[in-house]
Tab-separated table of C-alpha atoms in Angstrom:
chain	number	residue	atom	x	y	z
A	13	UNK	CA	-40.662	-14.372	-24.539
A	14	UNK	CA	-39.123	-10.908	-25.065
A	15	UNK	CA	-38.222	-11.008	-21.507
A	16	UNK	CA	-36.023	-13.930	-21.510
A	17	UNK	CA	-33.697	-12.061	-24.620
A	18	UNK	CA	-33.964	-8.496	-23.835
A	19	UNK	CA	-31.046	-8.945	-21.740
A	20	UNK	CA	-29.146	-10.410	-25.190
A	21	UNK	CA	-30.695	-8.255	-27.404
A	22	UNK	CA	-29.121	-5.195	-24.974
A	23	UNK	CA	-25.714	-6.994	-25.346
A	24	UNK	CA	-22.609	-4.595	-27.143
A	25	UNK	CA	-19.879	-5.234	-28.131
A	26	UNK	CA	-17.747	-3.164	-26.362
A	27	UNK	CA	-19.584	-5.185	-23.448
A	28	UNK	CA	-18.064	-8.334	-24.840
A	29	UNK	CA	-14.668	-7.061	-25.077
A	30	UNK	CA	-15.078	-6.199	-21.664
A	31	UNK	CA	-16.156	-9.785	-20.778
A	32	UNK	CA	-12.986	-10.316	-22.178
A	33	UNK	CA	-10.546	-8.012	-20.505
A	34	UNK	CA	-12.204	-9.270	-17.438
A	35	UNK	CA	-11.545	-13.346	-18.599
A	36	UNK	CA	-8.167	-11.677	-19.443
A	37	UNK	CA	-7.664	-10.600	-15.705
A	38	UNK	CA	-8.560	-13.727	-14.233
A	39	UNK	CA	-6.498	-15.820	-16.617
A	40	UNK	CA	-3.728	-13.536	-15.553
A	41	UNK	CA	-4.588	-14.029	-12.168
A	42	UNK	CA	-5.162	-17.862	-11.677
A	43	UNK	CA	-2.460	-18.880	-14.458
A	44	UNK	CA	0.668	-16.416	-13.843
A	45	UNK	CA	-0.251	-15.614	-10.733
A	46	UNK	CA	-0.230	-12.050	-11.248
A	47	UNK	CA	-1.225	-10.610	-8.095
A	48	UNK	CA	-4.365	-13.326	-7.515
A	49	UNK	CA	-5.851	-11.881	-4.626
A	50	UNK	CA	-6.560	-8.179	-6.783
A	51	UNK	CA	-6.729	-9.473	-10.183
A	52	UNK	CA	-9.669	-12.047	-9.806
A	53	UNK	CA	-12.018	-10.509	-8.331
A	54	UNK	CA	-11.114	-7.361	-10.249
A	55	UNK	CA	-11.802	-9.245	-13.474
A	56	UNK	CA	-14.819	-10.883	-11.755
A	57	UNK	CA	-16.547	-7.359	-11.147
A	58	UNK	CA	-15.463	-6.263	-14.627
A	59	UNK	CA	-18.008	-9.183	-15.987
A	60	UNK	CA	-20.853	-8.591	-13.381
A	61	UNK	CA	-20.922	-5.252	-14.254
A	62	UNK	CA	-21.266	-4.802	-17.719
A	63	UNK	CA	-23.836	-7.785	-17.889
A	64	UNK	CA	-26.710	-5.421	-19.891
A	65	UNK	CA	-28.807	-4.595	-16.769
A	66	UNK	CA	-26.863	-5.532	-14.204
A	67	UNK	CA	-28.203	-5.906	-10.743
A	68	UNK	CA	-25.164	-5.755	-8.756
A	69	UNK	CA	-24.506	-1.919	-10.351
A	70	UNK	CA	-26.819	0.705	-10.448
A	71	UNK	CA	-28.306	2.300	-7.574
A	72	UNK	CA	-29.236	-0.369	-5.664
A	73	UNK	CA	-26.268	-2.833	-6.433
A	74	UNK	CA	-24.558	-4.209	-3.879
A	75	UNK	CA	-21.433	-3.089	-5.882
A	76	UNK	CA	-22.617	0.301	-6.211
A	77	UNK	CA	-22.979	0.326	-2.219
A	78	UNK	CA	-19.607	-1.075	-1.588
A	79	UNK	CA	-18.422	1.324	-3.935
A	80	UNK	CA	-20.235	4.554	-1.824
A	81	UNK	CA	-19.485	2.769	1.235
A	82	UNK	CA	-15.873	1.296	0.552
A	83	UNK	CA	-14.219	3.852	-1.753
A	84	UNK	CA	-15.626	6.842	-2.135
A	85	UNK	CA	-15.182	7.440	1.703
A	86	UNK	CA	-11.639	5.955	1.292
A	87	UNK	CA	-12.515	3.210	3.814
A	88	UNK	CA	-11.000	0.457	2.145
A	89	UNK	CA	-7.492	1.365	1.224
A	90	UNK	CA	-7.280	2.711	4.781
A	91	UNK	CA	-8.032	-0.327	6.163
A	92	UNK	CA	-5.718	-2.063	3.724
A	93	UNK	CA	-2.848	0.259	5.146
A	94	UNK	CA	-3.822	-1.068	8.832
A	95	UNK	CA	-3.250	-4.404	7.910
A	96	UNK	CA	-0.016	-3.637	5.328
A	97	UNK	CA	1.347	-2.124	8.679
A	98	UNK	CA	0.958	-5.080	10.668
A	99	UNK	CA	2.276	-7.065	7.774
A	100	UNK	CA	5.672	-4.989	7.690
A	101	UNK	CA	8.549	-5.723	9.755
A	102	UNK	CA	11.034	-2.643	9.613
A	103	UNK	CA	13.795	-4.120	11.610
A	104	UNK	CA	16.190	-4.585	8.326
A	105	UNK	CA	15.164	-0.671	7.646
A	106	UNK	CA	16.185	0.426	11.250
A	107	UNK	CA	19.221	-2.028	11.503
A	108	UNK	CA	20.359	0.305	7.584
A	109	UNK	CA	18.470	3.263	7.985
A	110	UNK	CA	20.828	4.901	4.952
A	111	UNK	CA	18.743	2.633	2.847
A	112	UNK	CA	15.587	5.545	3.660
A	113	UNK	CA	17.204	7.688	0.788
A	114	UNK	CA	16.311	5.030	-1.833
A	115	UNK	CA	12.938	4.794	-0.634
A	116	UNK	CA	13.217	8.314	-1.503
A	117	UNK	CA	14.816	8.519	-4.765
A	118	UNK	CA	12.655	5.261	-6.728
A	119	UNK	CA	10.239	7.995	-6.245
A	120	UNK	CA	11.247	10.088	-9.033
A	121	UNK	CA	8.975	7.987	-11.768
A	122	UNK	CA	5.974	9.267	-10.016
A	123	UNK	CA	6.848	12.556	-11.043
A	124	UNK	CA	8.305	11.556	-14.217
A	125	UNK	CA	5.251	10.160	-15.371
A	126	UNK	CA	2.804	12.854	-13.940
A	127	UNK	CA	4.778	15.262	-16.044
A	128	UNK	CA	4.153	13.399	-19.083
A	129	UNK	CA	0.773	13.024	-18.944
A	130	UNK	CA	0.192	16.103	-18.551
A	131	UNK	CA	2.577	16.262	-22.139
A	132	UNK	CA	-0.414	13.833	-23.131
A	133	UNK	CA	-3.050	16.397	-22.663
A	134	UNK	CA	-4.607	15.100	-18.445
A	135	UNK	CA	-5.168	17.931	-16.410
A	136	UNK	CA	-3.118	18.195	-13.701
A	137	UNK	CA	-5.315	15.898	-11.194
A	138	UNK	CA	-5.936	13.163	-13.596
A	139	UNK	CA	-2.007	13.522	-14.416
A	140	UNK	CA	-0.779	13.090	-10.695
A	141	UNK	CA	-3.480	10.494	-10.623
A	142	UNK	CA	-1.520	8.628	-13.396
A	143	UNK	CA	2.027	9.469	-11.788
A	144	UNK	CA	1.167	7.961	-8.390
A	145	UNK	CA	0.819	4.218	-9.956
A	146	UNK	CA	4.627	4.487	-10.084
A	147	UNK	CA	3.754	4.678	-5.813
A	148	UNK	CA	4.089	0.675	-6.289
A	149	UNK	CA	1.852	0.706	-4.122
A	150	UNK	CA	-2.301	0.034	-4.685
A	151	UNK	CA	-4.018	1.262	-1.939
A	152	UNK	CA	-1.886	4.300	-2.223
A	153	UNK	CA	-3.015	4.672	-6.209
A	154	UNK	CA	-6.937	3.996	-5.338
A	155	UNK	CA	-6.295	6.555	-2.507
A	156	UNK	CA	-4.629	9.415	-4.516
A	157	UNK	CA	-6.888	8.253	-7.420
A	158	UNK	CA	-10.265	8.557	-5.559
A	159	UNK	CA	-9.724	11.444	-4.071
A	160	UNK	CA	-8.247	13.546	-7.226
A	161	UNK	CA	-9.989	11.229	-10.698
A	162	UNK	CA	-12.662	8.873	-9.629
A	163	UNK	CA	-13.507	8.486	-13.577
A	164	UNK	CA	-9.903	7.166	-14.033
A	165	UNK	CA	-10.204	4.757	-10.944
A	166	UNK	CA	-10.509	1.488	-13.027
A	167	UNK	CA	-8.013	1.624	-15.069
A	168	UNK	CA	-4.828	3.068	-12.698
A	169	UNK	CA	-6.060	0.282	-10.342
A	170	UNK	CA	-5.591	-2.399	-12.952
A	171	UNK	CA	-2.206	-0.390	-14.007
A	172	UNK	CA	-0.904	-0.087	-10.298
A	173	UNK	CA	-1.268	-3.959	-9.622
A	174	UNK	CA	-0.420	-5.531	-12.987
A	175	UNK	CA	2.729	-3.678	-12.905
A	176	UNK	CA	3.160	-4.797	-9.582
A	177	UNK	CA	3.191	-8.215	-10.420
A	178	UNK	CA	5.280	-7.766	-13.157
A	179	UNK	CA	8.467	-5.891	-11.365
A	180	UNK	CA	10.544	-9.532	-12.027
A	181	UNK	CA	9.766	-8.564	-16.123
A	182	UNK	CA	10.251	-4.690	-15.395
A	183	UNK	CA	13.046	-4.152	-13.830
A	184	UNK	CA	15.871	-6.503	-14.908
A	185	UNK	CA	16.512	-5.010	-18.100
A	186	UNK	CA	16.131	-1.181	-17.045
A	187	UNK	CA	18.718	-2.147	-14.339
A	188	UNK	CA	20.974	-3.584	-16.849
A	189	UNK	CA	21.348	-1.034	-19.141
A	190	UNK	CA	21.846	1.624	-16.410
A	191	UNK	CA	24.822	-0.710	-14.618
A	192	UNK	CA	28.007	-2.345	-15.679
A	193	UNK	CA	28.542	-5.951	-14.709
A	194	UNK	CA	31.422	-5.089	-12.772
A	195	UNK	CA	28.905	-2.383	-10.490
A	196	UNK	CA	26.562	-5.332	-10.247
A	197	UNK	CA	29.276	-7.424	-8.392
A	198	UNK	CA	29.802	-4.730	-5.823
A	199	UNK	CA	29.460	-6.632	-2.365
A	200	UNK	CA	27.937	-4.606	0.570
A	201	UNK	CA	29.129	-5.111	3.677
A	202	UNK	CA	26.374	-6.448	5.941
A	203	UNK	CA	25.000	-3.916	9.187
A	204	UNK	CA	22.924	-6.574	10.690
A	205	UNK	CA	24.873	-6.589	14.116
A	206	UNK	CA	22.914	-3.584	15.256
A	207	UNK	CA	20.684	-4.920	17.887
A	208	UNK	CA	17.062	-2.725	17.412
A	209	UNK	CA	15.481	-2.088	20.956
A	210	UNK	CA	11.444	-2.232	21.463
A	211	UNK	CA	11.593	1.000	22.378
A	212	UNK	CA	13.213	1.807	19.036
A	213	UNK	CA	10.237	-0.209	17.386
A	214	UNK	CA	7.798	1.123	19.586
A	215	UNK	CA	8.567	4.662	18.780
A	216	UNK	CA	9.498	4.475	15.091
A	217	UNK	CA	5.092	4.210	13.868
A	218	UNK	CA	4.852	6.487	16.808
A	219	UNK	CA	7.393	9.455	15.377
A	220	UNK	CA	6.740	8.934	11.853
A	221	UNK	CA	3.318	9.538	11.817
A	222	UNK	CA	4.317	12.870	13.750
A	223	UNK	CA	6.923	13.673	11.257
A	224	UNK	CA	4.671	12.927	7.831
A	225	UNK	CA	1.544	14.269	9.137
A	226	UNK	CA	3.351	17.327	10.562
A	227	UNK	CA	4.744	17.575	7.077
A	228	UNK	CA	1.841	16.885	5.097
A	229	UNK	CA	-1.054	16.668	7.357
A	230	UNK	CA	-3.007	15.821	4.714
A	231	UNK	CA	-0.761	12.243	4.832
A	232	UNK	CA	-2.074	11.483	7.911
A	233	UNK	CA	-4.518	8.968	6.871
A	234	UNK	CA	-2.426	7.176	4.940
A	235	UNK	CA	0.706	7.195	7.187
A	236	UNK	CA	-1.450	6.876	10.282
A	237	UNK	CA	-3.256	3.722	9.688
A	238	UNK	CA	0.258	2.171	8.064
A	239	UNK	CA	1.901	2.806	11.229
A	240	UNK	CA	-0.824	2.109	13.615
A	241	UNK	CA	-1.394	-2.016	11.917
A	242	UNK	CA	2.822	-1.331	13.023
A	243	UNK	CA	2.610	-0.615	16.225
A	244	UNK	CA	-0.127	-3.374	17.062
A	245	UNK	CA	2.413	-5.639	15.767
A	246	UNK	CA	5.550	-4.541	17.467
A	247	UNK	CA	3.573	-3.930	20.833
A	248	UNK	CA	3.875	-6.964	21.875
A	249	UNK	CA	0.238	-6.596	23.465
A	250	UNK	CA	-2.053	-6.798	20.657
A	251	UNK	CA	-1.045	-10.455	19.722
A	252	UNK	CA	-4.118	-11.605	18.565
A	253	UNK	CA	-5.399	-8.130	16.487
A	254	UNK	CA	-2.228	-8.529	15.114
A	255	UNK	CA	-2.677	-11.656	13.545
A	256	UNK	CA	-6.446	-10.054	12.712
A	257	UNK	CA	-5.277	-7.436	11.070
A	258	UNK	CA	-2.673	-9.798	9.558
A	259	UNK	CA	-5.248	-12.470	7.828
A	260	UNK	CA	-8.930	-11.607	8.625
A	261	UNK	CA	-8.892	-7.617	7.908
A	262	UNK	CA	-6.312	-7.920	4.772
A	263	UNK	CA	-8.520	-10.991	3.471
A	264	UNK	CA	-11.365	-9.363	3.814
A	265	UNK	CA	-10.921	-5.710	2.392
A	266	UNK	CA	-8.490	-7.247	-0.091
A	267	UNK	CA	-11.695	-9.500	-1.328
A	268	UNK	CA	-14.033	-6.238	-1.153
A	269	UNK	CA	-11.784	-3.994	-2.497
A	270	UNK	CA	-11.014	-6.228	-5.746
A	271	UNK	CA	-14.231	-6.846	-6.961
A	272	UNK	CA	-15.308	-3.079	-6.006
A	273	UNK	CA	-12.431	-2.064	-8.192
A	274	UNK	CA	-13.954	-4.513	-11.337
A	275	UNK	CA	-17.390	-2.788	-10.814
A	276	UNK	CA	-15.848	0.209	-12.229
A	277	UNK	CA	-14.555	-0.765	-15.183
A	278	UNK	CA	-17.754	-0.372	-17.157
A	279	UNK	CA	-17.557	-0.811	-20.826
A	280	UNK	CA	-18.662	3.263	-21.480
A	281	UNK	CA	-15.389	4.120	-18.881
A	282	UNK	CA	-12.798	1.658	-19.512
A	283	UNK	CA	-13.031	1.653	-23.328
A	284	UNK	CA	-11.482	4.448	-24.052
A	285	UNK	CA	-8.078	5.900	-25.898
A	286	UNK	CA	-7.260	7.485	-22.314
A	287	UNK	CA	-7.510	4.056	-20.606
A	288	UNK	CA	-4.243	2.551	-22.851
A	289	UNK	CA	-2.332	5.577	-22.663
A	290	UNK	CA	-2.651	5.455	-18.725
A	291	UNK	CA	-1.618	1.101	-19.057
A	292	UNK	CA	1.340	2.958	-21.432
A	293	UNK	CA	2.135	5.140	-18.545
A	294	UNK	CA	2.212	2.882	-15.567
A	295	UNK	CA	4.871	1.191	-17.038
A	296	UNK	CA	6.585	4.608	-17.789
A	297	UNK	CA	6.292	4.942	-14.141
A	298	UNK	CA	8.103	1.740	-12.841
A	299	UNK	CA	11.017	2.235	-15.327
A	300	UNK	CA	11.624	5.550	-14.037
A	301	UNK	CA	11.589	4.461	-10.569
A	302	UNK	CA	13.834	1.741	-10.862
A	303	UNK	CA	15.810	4.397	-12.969
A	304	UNK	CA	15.674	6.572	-10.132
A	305	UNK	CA	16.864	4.409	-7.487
A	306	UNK	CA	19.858	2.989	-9.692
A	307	UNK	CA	21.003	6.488	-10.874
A	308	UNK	CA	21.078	7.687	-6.941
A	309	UNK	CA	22.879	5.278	-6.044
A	310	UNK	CA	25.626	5.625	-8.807
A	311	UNK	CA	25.355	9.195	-7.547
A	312	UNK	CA	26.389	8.352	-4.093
A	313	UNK	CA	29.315	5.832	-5.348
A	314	UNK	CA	31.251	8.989	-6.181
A	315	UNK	CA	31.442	10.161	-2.950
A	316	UNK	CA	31.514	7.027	-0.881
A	317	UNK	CA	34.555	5.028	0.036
A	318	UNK	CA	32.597	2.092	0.984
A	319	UNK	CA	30.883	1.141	-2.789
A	320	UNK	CA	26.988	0.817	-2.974
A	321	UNK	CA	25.785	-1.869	-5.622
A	322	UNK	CA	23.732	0.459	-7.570
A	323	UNK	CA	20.681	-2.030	-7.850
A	324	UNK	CA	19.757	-1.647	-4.402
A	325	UNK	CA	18.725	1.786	-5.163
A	326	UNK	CA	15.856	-0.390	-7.775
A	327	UNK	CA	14.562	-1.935	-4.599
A	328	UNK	CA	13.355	1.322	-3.518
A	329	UNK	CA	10.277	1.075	-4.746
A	330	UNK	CA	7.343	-0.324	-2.728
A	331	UNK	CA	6.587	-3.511	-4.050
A	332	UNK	CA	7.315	-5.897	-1.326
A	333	UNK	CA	9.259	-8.510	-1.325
A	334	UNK	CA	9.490	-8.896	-4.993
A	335	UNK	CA	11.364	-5.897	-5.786
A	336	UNK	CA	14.297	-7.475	-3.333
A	337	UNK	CA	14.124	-10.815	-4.407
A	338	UNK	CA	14.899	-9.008	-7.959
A	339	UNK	CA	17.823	-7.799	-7.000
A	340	UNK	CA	19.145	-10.550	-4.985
A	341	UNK	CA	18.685	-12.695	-8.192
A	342	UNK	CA	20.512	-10.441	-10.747
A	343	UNK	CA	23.191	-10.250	-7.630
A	344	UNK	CA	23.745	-13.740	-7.796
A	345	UNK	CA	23.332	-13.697	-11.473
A	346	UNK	CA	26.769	-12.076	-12.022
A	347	UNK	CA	28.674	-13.289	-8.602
A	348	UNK	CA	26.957	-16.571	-7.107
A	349	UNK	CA	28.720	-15.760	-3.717
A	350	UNK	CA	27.247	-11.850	-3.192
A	351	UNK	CA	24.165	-11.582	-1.258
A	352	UNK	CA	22.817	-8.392	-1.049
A	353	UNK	CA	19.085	-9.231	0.241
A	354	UNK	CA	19.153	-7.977	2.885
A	355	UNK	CA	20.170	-4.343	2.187
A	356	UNK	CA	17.525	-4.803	-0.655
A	357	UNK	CA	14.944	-5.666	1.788
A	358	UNK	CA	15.833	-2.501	4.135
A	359	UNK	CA	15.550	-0.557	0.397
A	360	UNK	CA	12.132	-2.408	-0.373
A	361	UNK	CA	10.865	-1.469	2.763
A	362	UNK	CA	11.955	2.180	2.474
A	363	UNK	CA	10.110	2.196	-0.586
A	364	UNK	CA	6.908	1.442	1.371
A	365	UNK	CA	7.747	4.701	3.210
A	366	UNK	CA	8.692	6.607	0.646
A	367	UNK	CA	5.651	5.833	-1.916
A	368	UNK	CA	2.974	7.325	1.185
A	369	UNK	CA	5.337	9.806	1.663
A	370	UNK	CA	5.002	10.795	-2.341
A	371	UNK	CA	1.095	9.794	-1.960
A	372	UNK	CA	0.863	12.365	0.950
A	373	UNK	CA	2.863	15.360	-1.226
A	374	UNK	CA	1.012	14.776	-4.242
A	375	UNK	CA	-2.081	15.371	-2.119
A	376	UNK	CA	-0.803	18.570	-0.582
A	377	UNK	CA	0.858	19.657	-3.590
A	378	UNK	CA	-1.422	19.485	-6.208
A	379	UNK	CA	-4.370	21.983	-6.155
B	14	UNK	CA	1.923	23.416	-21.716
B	15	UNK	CA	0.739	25.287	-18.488
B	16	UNK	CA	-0.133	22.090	-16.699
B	17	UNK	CA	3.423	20.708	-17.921
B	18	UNK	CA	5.265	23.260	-16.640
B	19	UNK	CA	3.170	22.852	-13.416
B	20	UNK	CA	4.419	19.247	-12.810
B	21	UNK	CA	7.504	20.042	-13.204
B	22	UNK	CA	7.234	22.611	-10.107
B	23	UNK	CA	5.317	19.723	-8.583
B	24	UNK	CA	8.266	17.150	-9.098
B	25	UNK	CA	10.592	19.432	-7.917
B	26	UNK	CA	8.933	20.604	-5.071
B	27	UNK	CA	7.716	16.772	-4.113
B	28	UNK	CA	10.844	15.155	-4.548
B	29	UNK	CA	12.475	17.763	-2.311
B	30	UNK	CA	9.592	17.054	-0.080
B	31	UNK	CA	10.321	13.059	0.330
B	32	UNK	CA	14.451	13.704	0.784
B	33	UNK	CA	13.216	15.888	4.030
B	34	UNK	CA	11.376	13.615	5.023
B	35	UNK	CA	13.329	11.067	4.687
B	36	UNK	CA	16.501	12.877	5.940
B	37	UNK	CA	14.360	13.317	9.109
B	38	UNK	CA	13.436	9.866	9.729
B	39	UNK	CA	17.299	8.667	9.447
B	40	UNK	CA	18.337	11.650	11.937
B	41	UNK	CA	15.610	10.464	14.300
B	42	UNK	CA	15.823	6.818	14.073
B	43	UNK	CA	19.827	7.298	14.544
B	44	UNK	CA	19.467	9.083	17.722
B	45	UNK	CA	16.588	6.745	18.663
B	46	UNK	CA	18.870	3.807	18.318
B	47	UNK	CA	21.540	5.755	20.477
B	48	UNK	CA	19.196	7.086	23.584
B	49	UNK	CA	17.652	3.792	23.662
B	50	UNK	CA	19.981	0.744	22.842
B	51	UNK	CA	19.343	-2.901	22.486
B	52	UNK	CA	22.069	-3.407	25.828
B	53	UNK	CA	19.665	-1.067	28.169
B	54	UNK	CA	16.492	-2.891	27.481
């Protein structure tokens, strides 16, 4: 009899509250549609692993292997990045390419916030661990994370893609208080009559994987696989691994890679003071970003004749498409007539750049 | 404070870092769009 209850009998509560914060995720997930494809099976893995003797943890778990296998080698976000590259188009970046600089400045909040954990008392890893959720970007923060605090995995994964999700709640009111109504009717006028060559789009993966990786070699990985899921797509050759890498390969690492993630957030790790301050400080990060973006750009309207609308500098993070649609919305919010997707999108997908650009520095700057 | 102070090198250094980078990427894909043109395809 004592074998059918010694698994209840093993049962804390800092187990249930992690049953919980894994029902939490999944709620999340299938009823606000916060980024479904991580959040379910994140909180899915959350529950299977801290069931009191859990077979899918431990040495022999299959978790536990997909974890050595998946993560710990780095396999998965790569593979992620192969498939986010055939995902991206980066015509509306090379039709604009001025909008590079805000992938560049909605950077700044990665910084930002590795400088105040570090305030908080993380050493200087676990700090740029923290900073690089303001990447926008998951496999970016698992990749940064994994390689620099593997103990702080769990919970900057959860951080990186709730946030994500939530850049229509973030973002709005940060951009609001840093511009005037009047800046937020500034109409751009549209560059989409440049004509991009396949040779351009051939080359572009091609000579920015030289560029980064001669930069920071150490990007290569990242910036590598982005641009080689690229160049299958813009080929014109690789059709069908395209569409592979496309569907099949992002399905299936995405469904992996979730539920991996949840097997980490065991009650002992994730229950912790450190844990909410990180949460605290992924949200730090996005405000700063879109703070950094919006500020550039208000920079640049002193100097330019033709007048930037300052919000475009928000879409400069990496979270694709929603940080555009953001901005498109608050356009139309103030003038029903402006449209300013489109230089948004060429922003948004700058920010993809720019936050493996920032992954790749943190990795080569931080010792 | 050490480790502060140390990410604030870090953010200077990195954010100098991405504007190269990204300074780079706009020179080259500027002349890429001029040496080979939508018309020549």
């Amino acid at each position: 009899m004592d074998q059918l209850f010694y698994g209840i009998k093993a049962l804390s509560i800092s187990q249930v509250i992690m049953f919980l914060i894994g029902g939490l995720l999944i709620y999340l997930a299938i009823k606000k549609e916060y980024e479904p494809m991580l959040l379910l099976p994140i909180g899915f893995g959350a529950i299977l692993a801290n069931i009191p003797f859990s077979s899918a943890i431990g040495d022999e778990g299959f978790l536990t292997l997909l974890f050595k296998a998946g993560i710990l080698t780095e396999l998965f976000p790569i593979l992620i990045f192969i498939a986010v590259g055939a995902m991206i188009d980066f015509t509306p970046l090379l039709q604009q390419p001025f909008m590079l600089f805000f992938g560049a400045a909605a950077q700044f909040g990665i910084f930002f916030t590795m400088a105040m954990a570090a305030l908080f008392g993380f050493d200087l890893k676990e700090a740029a661990s923290i900073g690089i959720i303001g990447a926008a970007d998951g496999p970016t923060s698992i990749y940064v994370a994994t390689k620099f605090a593997r103990h702080l995995l769990a919970p900057i994964s959860v951080a990186a893609y709730s946030y994500m999700s939530l850049v229509p709640i973030i973002q709005p009111p940060v951009i609001k208080l840093l511009t005037t109504p009047a800046e937020r009717r500034i109409r751009m006028k549209p560059e989409f009559n440049v004509k991009i060559s396949k040779t351009v789009q051939i080359l572009f993966p091609i000579v920015t994987t030289i560029i980064a990786g001669i930069i920071a070699p150490i990007s290569v990985a990242l910036v590598g696989s982005l641009m080689f899921g690229n160049l299958i797509r813009v080929s014109g050759v690789l059709d069908r691994l395209s569409k592979a890498a496309q569907n099949e390969l992002a399905n299936l690492v995405t469904l992996l890679l979730g539920i991996t993630i949840g097997s980490t957030m065991t009650a002992e790790q994730f229950l912790n003071p450190s844990t909410l301050l990180i949460i605290a400080m992924g949200l730090v990060a996005f405000v700063f970003d879109t703070a950094g973006g919006v500020i550039f750009a208000k920079i640049l309207n002193l100097f330019l004749k033709n007048k930037i609308n300052p919000m475009i500098g928000a879409a400069g993070i990496s979270a694709f498409p929603m940080s555009a649609r953001v901005i498109q919305k608050l356009a139309q919010k103030e003038d029903p007539a402006n449209f300013v997707l489109m230089q948004a999108v060429g922003a948004n997908v700058a920010g993809q750049i720019g936050s493996i650009i920032a992954g790749g520095l943190i990795l080569t700057l931080v010792k | 404070m050490e480790v502060f102070f140390e990410t604030l090198k870090i953010m200077v250094q990195g954010m100098a870092g991405i504007f190269l980078a990204i300074s780079l990427f706009y020179i080259i894909i500027k002349l890429m769009i001029r040496v080979f043109p939508e018309e020549n395809q």
